[in-house]
Short mmCIF file of C-alpha atoms and ligand atoms in Angstrom, two decimals:
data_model
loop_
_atom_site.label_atom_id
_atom_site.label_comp_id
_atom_site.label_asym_id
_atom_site.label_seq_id
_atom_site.Cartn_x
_atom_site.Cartn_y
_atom_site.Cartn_z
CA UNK S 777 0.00 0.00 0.00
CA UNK S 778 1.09 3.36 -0.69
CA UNK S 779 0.17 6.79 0.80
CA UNK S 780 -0.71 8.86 -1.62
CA UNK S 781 0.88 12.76 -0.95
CA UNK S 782 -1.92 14.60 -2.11
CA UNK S 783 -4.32 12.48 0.70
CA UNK S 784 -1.86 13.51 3.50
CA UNK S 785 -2.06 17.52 2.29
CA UNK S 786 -5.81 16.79 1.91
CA UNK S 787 -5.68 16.10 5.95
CA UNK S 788 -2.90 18.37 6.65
CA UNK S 789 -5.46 21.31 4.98
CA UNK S 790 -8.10 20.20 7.35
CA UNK S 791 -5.97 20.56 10.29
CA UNK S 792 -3.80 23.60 9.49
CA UNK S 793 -5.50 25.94 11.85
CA UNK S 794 -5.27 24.06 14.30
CA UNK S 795 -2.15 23.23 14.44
CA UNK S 796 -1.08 27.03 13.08
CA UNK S 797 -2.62 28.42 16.49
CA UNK S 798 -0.55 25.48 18.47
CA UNK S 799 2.00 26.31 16.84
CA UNK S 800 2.12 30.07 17.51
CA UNK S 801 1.79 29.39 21.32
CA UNK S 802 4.49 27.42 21.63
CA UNK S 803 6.65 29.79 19.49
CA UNK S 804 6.37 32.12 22.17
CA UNK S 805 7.87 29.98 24.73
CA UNK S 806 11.22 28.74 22.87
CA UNK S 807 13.61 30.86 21.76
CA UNK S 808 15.58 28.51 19.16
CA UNK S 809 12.61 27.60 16.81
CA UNK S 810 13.95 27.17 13.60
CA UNK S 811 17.20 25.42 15.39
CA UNK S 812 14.40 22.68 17.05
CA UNK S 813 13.07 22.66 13.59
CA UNK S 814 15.83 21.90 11.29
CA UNK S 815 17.00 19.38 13.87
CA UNK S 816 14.29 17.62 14.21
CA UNK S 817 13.95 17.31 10.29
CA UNK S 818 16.91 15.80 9.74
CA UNK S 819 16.82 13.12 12.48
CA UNK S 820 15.57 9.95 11.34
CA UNK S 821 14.78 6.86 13.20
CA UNK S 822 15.40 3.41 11.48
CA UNK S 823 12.23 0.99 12.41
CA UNK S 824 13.65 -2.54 12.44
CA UNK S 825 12.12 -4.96 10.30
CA UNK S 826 11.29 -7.68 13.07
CA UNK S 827 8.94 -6.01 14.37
CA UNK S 828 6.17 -4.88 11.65
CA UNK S 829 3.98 -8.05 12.73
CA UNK S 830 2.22 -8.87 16.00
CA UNK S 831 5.15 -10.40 18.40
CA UNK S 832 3.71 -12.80 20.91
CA UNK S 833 5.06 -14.27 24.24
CA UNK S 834 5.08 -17.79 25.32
CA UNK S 835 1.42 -17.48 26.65
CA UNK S 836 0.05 -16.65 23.25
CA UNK S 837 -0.07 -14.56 20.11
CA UNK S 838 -3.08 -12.43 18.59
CA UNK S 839 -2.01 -11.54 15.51
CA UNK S 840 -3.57 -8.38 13.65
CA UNK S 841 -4.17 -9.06 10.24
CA UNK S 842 -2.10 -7.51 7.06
CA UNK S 843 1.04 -8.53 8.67
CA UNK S 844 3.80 -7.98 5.64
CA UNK S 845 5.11 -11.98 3.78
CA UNK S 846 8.31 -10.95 2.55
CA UNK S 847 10.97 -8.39 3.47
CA UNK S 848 9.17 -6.00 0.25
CA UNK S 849 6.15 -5.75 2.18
CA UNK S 850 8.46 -4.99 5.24
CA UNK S 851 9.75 -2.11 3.47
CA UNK S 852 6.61 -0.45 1.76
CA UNK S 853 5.47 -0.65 5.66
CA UNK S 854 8.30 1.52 6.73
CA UNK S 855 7.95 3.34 3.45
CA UNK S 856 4.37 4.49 4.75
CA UNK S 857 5.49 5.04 8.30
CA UNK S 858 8.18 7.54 6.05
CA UNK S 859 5.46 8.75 4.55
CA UNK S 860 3.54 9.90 7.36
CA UNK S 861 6.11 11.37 9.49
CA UNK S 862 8.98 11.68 7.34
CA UNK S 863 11.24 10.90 10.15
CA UNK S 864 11.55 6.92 9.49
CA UNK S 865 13.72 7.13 6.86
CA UNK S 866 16.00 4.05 7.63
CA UNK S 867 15.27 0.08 8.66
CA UNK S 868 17.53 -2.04 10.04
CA UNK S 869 17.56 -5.50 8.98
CA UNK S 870 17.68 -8.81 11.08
CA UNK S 871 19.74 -11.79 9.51
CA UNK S 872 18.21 -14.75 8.51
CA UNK S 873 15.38 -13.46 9.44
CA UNK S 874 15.07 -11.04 6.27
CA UNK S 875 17.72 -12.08 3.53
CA UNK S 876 17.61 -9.92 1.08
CA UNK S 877 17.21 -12.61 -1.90
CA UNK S 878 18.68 -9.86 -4.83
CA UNK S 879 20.31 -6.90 -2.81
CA UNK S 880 20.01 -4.34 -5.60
CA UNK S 881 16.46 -5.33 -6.12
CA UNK S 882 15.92 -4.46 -2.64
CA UNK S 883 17.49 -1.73 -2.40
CA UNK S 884 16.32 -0.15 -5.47
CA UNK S 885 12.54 -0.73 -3.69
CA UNK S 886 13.90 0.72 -0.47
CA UNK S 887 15.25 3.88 -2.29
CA UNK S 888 11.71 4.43 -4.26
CA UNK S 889 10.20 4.49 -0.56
CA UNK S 890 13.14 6.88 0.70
CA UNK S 891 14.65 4.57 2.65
CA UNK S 892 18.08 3.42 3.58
CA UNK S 893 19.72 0.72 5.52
CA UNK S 894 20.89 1.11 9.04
CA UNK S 895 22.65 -1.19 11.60
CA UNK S 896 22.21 -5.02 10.30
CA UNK S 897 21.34 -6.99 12.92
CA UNK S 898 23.15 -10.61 13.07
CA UNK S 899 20.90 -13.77 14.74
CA UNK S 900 23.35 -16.52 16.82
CA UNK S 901 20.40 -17.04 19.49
CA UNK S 902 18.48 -19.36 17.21
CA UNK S 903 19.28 -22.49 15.67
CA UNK S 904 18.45 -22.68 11.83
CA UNK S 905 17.08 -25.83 10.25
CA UNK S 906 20.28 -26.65 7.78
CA UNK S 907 23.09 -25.31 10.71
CA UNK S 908 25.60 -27.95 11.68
CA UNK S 909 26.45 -26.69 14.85
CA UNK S 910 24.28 -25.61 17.83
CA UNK S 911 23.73 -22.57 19.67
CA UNK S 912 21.76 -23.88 22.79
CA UNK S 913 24.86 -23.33 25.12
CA UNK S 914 25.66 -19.98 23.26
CA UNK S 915 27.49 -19.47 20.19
CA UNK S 916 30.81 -16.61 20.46
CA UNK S 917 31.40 -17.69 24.35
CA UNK S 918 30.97 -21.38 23.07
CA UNK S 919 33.52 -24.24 24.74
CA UNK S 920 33.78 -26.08 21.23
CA UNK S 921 35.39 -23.97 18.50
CA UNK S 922 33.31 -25.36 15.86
CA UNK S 923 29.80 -23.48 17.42
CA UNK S 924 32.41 -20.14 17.68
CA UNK S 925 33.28 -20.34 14.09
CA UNK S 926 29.65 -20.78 12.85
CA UNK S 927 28.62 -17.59 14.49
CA UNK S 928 31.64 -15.92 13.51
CA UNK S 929 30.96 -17.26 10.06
CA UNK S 930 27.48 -16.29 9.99
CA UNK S 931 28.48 -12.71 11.40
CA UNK S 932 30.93 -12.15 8.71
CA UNK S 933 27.77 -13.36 6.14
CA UNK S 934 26.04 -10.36 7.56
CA UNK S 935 28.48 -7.89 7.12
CA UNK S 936 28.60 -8.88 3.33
CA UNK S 937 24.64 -8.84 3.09
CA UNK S 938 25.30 -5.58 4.53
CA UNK S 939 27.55 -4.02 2.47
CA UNK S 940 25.58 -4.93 -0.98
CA UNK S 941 22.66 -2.81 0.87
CA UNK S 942 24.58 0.26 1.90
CA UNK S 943 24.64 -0.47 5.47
CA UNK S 944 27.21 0.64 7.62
CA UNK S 945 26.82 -1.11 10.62
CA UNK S 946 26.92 -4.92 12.42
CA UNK S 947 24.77 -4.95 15.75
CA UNK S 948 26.21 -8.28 17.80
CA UNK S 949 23.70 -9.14 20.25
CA UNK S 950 24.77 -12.08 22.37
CA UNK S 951 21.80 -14.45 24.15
CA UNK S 952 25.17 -16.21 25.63
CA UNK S 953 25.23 -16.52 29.42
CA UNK S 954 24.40 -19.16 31.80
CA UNK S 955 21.34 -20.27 34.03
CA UNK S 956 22.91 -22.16 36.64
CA UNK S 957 25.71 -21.51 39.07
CA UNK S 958 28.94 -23.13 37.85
CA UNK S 959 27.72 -23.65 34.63
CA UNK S 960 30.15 -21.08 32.87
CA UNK S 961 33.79 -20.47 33.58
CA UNK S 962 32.94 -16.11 33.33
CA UNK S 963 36.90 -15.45 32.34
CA UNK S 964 36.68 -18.25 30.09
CA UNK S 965 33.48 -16.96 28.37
CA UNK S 966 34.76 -13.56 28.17
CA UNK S 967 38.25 -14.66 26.33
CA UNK S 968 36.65 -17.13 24.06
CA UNK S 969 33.64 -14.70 23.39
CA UNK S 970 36.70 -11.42 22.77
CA UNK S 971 38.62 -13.83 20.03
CA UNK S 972 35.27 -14.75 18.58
CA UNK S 973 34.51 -10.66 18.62
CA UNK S 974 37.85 -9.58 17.45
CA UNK S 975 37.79 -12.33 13.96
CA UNK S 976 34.31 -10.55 13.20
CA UNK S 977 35.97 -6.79 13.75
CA UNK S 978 38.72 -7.90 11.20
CA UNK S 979 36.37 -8.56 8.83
CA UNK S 980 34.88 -4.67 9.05
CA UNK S 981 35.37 -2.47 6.19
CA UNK S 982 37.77 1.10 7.05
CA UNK S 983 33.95 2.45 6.99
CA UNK S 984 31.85 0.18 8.95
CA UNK S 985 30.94 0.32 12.89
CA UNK S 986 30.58 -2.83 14.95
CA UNK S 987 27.82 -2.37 17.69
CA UNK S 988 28.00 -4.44 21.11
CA UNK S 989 24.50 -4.94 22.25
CA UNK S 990 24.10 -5.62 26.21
CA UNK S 991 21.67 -7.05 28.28
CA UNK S 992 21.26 -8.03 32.08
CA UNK S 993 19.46 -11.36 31.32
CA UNK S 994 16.99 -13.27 29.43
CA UNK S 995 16.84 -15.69 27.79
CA UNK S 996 19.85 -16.58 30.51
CA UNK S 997 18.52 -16.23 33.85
CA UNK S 998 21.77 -16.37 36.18
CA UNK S 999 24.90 -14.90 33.54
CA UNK S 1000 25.16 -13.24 30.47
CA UNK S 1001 28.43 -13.00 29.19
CA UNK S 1002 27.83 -8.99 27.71
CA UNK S 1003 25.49 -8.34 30.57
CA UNK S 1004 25.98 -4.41 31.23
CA UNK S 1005 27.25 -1.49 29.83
CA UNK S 1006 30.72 -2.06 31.62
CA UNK S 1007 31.56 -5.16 29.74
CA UNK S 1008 30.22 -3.70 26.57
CA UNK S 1009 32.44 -1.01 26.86
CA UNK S 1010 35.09 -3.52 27.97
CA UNK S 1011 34.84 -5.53 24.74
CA UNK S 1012 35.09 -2.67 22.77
CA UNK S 1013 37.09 -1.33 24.27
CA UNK S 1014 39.68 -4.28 23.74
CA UNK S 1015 38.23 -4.59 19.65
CA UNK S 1016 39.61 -1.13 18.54
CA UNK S 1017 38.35 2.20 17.42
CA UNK S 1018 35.49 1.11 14.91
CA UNK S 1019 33.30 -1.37 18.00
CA UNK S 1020 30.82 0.89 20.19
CA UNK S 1021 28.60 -0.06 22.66
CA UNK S 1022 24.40 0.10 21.77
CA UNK S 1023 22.13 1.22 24.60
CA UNK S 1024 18.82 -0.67 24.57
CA UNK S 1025 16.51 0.70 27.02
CA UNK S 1026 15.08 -2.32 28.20
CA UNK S 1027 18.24 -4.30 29.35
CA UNK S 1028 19.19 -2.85 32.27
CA UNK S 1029 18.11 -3.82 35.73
CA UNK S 1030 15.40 -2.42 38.04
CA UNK S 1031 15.90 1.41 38.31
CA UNK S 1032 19.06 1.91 36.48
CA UNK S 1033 20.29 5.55 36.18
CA UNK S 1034 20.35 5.01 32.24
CA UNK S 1035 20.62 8.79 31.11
CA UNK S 1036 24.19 8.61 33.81
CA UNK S 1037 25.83 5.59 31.77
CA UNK S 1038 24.63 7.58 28.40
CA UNK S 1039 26.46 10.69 29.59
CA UNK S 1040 29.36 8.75 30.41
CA UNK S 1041 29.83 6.06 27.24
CA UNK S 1042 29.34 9.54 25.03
CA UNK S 1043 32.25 10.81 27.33
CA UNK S 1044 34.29 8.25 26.05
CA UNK S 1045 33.29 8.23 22.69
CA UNK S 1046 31.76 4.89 22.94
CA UNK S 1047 28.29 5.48 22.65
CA UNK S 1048 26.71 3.47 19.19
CA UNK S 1049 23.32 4.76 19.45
CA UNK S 1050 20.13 3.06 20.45
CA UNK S 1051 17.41 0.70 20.89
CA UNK S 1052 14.65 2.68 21.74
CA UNK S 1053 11.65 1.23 23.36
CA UNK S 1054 9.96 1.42 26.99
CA UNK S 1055 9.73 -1.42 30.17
CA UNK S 1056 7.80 -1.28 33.50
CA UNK S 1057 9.61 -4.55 34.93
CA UNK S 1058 11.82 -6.66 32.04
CA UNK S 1059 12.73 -6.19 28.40
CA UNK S 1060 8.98 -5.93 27.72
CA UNK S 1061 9.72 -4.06 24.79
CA UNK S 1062 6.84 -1.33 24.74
CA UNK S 1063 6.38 1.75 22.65
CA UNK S 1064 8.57 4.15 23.15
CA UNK S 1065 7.60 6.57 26.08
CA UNK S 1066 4.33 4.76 27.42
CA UNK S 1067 5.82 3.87 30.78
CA UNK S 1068 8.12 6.60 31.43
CA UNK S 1069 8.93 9.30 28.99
CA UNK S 1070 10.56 11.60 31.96
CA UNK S 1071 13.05 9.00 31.69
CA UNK S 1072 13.28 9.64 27.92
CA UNK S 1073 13.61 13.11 28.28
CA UNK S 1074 17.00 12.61 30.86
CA UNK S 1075 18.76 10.71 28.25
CA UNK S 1076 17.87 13.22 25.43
CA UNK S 1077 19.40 16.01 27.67
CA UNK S 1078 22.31 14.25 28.12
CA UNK S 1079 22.63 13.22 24.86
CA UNK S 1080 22.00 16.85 23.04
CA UNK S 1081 24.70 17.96 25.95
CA UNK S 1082 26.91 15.52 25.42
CA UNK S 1083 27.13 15.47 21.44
CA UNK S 1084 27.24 19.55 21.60
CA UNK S 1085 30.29 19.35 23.68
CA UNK S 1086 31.71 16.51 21.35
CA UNK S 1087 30.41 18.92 18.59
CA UNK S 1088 28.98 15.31 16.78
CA UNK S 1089 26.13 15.94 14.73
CA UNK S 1090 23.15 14.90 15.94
CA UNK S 1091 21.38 13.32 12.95
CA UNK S 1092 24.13 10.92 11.77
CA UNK S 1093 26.69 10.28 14.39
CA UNK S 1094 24.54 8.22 16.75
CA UNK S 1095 22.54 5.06 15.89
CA UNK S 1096 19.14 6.12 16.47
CA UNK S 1097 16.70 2.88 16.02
CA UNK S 1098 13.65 1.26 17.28
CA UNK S 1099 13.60 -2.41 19.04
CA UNK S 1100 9.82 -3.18 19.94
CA UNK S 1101 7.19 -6.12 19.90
CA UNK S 1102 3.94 -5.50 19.42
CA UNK S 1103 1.25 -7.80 21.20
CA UNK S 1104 -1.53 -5.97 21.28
CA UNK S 1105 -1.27 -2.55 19.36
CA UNK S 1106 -1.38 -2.44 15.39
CA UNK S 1107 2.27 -2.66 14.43
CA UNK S 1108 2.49 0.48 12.60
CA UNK S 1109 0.53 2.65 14.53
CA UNK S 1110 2.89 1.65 17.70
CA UNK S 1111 6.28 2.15 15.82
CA UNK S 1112 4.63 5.99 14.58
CA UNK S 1113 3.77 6.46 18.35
CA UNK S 1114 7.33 5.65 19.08
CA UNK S 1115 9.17 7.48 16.61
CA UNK S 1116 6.59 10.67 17.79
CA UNK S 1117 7.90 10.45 21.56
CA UNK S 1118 11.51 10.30 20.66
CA UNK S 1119 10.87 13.55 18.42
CA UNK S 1120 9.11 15.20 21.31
CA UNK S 1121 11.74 14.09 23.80
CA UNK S 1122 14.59 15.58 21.46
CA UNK S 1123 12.38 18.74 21.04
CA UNK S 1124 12.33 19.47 24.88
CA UNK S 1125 16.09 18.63 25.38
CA UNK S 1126 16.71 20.96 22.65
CA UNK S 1127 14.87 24.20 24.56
CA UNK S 1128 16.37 23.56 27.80
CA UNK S 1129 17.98 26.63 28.80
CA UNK S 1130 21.46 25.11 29.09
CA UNK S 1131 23.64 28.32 30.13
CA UNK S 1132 20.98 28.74 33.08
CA UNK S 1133 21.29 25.14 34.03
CA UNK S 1134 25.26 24.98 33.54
CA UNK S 1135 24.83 28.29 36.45
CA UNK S 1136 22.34 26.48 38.90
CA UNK S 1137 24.66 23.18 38.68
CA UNK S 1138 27.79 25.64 39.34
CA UNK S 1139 26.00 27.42 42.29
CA UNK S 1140 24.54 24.03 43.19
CA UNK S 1141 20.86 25.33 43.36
CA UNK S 1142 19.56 21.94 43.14
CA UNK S 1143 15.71 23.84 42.71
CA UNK S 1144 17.09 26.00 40.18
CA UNK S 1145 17.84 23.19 38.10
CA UNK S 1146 15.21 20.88 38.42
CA UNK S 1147 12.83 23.79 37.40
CA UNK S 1148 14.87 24.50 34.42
CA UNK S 1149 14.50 21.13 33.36
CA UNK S 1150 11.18 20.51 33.96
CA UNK S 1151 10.21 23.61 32.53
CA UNK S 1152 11.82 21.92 29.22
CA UNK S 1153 9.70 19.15 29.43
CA UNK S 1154 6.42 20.30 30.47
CA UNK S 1155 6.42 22.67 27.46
CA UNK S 1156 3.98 20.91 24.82
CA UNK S 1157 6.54 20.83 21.81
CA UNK S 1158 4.01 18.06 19.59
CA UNK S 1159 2.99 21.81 17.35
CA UNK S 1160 7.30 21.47 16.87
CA UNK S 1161 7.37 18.04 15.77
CA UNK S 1162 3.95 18.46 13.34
CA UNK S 1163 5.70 21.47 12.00
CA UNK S 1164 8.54 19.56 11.33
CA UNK S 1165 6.92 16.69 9.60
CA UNK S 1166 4.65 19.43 7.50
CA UNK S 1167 7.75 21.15 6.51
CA UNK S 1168 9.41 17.72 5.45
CA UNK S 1169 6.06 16.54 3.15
CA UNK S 1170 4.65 14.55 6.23
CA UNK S 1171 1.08 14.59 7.96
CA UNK S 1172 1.03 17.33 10.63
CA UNK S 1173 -1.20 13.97 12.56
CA UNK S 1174 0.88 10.88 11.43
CA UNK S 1175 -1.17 8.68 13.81
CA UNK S 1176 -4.99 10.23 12.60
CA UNK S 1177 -3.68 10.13 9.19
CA UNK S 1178 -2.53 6.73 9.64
CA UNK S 1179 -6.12 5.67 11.11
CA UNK S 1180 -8.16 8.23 8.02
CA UNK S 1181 -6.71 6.42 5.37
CA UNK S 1182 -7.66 2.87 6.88
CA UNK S 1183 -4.34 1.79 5.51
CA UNK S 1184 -4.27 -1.20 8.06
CA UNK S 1185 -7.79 -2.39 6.26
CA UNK S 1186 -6.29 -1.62 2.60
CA UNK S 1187 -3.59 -4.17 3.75
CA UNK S 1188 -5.97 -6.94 5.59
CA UNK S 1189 -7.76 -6.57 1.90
CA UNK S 1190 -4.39 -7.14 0.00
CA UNK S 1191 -2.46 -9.60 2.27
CA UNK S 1192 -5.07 -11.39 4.45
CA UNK S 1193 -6.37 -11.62 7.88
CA UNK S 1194 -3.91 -14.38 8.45
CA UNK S 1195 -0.59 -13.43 7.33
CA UNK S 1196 2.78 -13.82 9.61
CA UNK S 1197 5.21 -11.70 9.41
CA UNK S 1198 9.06 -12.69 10.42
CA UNK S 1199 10.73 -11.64 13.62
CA UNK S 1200 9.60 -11.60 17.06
C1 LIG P 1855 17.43 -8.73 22.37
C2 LIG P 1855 17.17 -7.66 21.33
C3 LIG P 1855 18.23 -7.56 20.26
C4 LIG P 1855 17.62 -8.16 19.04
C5 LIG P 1855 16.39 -8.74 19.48
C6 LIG P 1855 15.35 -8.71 18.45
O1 LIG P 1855 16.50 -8.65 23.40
O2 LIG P 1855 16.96 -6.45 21.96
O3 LIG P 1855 18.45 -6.24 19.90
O4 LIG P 1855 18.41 -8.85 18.26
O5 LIG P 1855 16.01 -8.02 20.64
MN1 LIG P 1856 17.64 -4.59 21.10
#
């Protein structure tokens, strides 16, 4: 399905007022308009491809109907997410579970839907049909070299997949670990799973970044052998200047000061980018901002503080992505709500009043500062972000528009009520 552009100004001419009188309001509040606005037009969030069906958990999956076959359905789905908010300009692929049967063909499809390829994503947590060699007691970290060299194997694979799409990127994530007590030797694990790391950083081009994904457990429930962001940053630390280490939001334990090991891995020039999603208790994987967009809003400031004083630019030197699972929402309407609360998050770290805050933090008027945040982020920047999209050719309502065109009944009609996509 494909959004037509003279349906979305159709809407957007219905709702101009509107969002004109919004948008004057907040005008009068922020100083740096047209800085929020160009910002905010060129950052782009890649949607990943696994998750453009209904995910399930082991108690059950309901799935929604429409759901794309094949990694071309995938990508008109992110093309009209593009469409609509021009601000999803990017997926990021997961390997096998979307090969790319002709790369140009795809790519040629992706660029028709303004779309490029971010971070691949490699897969050594599954077993697949035809592999030789098991992953059940992990695959990098493995005791028998044979497991380690089919997931360095298949790591390398991706890279190449990668490369013939115009990716830049590898994102390792490791389900390696341990569930029982003196199951794992830990220094063991670490040196075996290091060697595996550093064969797949020698097979980087000059122009690629590698991407060390942690977690603090699942599907491991006692180790995991790249459990936090210290080991991360250990590993790549040890791999050289083109590894990093990728932030998801949901792998950290209970009440982890996440914006304070953001600050700190940008510090060291370490920081990949992002998995952006939202979790009340585990890695439940939830749109973006539903459970505690506050929280959001700290790591934004820290990141628009720390990139500034890096002087990085904020649209291309981070890794800005989406890692969800949708169980009950419509796939495409979650991923638009997500992308929408990372652009309102950026918006309000972008008006903080950071020469005022740098003065309370100096004079250590711990009031003074929490008011200048807050102030930030209880200013109602969504007339910023609809601006933004109208400027860029997008709806000024990306989720109405999404629900006026019925485009998730146009693709029940064209695909089925039945369909499955790939992924989680
Ligand atoms: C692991 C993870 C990882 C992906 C997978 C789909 O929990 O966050 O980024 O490979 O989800
Ligand atoms: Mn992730």
């Amino acid at each position: 399905m494909q959004v037509e552009k003279y349906k979305v100004s159709e809407l957007n001419n219905a709702a101009l007022a509107d969002h004109k009188r919004r948008l004057e309001f907040v005008k009068a509040d922020v100083k740096n308009v047209e800085d929020v606005l160009t910002k905010l037009q060129a950052f782009q969030v890649a949607i990943p491809s696994w998750a453009l069906g209904t995910g399930g958990t082991r108690f059950g999956r309901f799935s929604g109907g429409g759901e794309p076959r094949s990694l071309e359905e995938k990508i008109e789905d992110v093309g009209v997410i593009h469409a609509l908010n021009q601000s999803s300009g990017a997926i990021s692929l997961h390997i096998p579970w979307d090969i790319p049967q002709n790369a140009q063909a795809i790519k040629t499809l992706a660029a028709q839907h303004g779309l490029v390829f971010d971070a691949m994503n490699s897969n050594t947590f599954q077993d697949q049909a035809d592999a030789p060699e098991s992953y059940k007691f992990g695959s990098l970290q493995h005791v028998d070299k044979a497991v380690r060299d089919q997931a360095i194997a298949h790591n390398i694979e991706v890279i190449k997949q990668g490369v013939a799409l115009g990716s830049k990127s590898l994102t390792v994530w490791l389900a390696d670990g341990s569930s029982f007590p003196g199951q794992l030797n830990f220094r063991g694990a670490f040196e075996r799973t290091l060697d595996s790391l550093k064969q797949i950083y020698a097979a980087l081009p000059d122009d690629w970044k590698l991407y060390l994904e942690y977690k603090c457990y699942e599907p491991n429930f006692y180790s995991t052998t790249v459990a936090d962001w210290g080991q991360s940053l250990l590993y790549v630390t040890k791999l050289g200047p083109k590894a990093y280490t990728l932030v998801d939001l949901g792998h950290h334990l209970p009440n982890a000061n996440i914006e304070q090991i953001v600050s700190l891995l940008l510090m060291e020039g370490r920081l990949a980018g992002f998995h952006f999603n939202d979790s009340k208790y585990g890695d439940d994987d939830l749109t973006v901002g539903c459970i505690n967009p506050y929280q959001l809003f700290l790591i934004f400031n820290e990141l628009v503080e720390g990139m500034d004083a890096r002087g990085m630019n904020h649209a291309t030197d981070l890794g800005w992505m989406i890692d969800a699972s949708h169980n009950l929402k419509d796939p495409i309407e979650d991923l638009l709500q997500s992308v929408q609360a990372i652009q309102l998050a950026y918006a309000q770290a972008l008006i903080v009043d950071k020469a005022a805050l740098q003065a309370a933090q100096a004079a250590n008027d711990v009031a003074k500062a929490q008011e200048i945040l807050q102030a930030a982020y209880r200013t109602d920047v969504r007339a910023l972000v609809s601006e933004a999209s109208l400027r860029a050719g997008g709806a000024i309502d990306p989720i109405g528009a999404y629900r006026e065109l019925k485009v998730r009944e146009n693709l029940i009609k064209e695909r089925g009520a039945k369909t499955v996509a790939t992924g989680l």
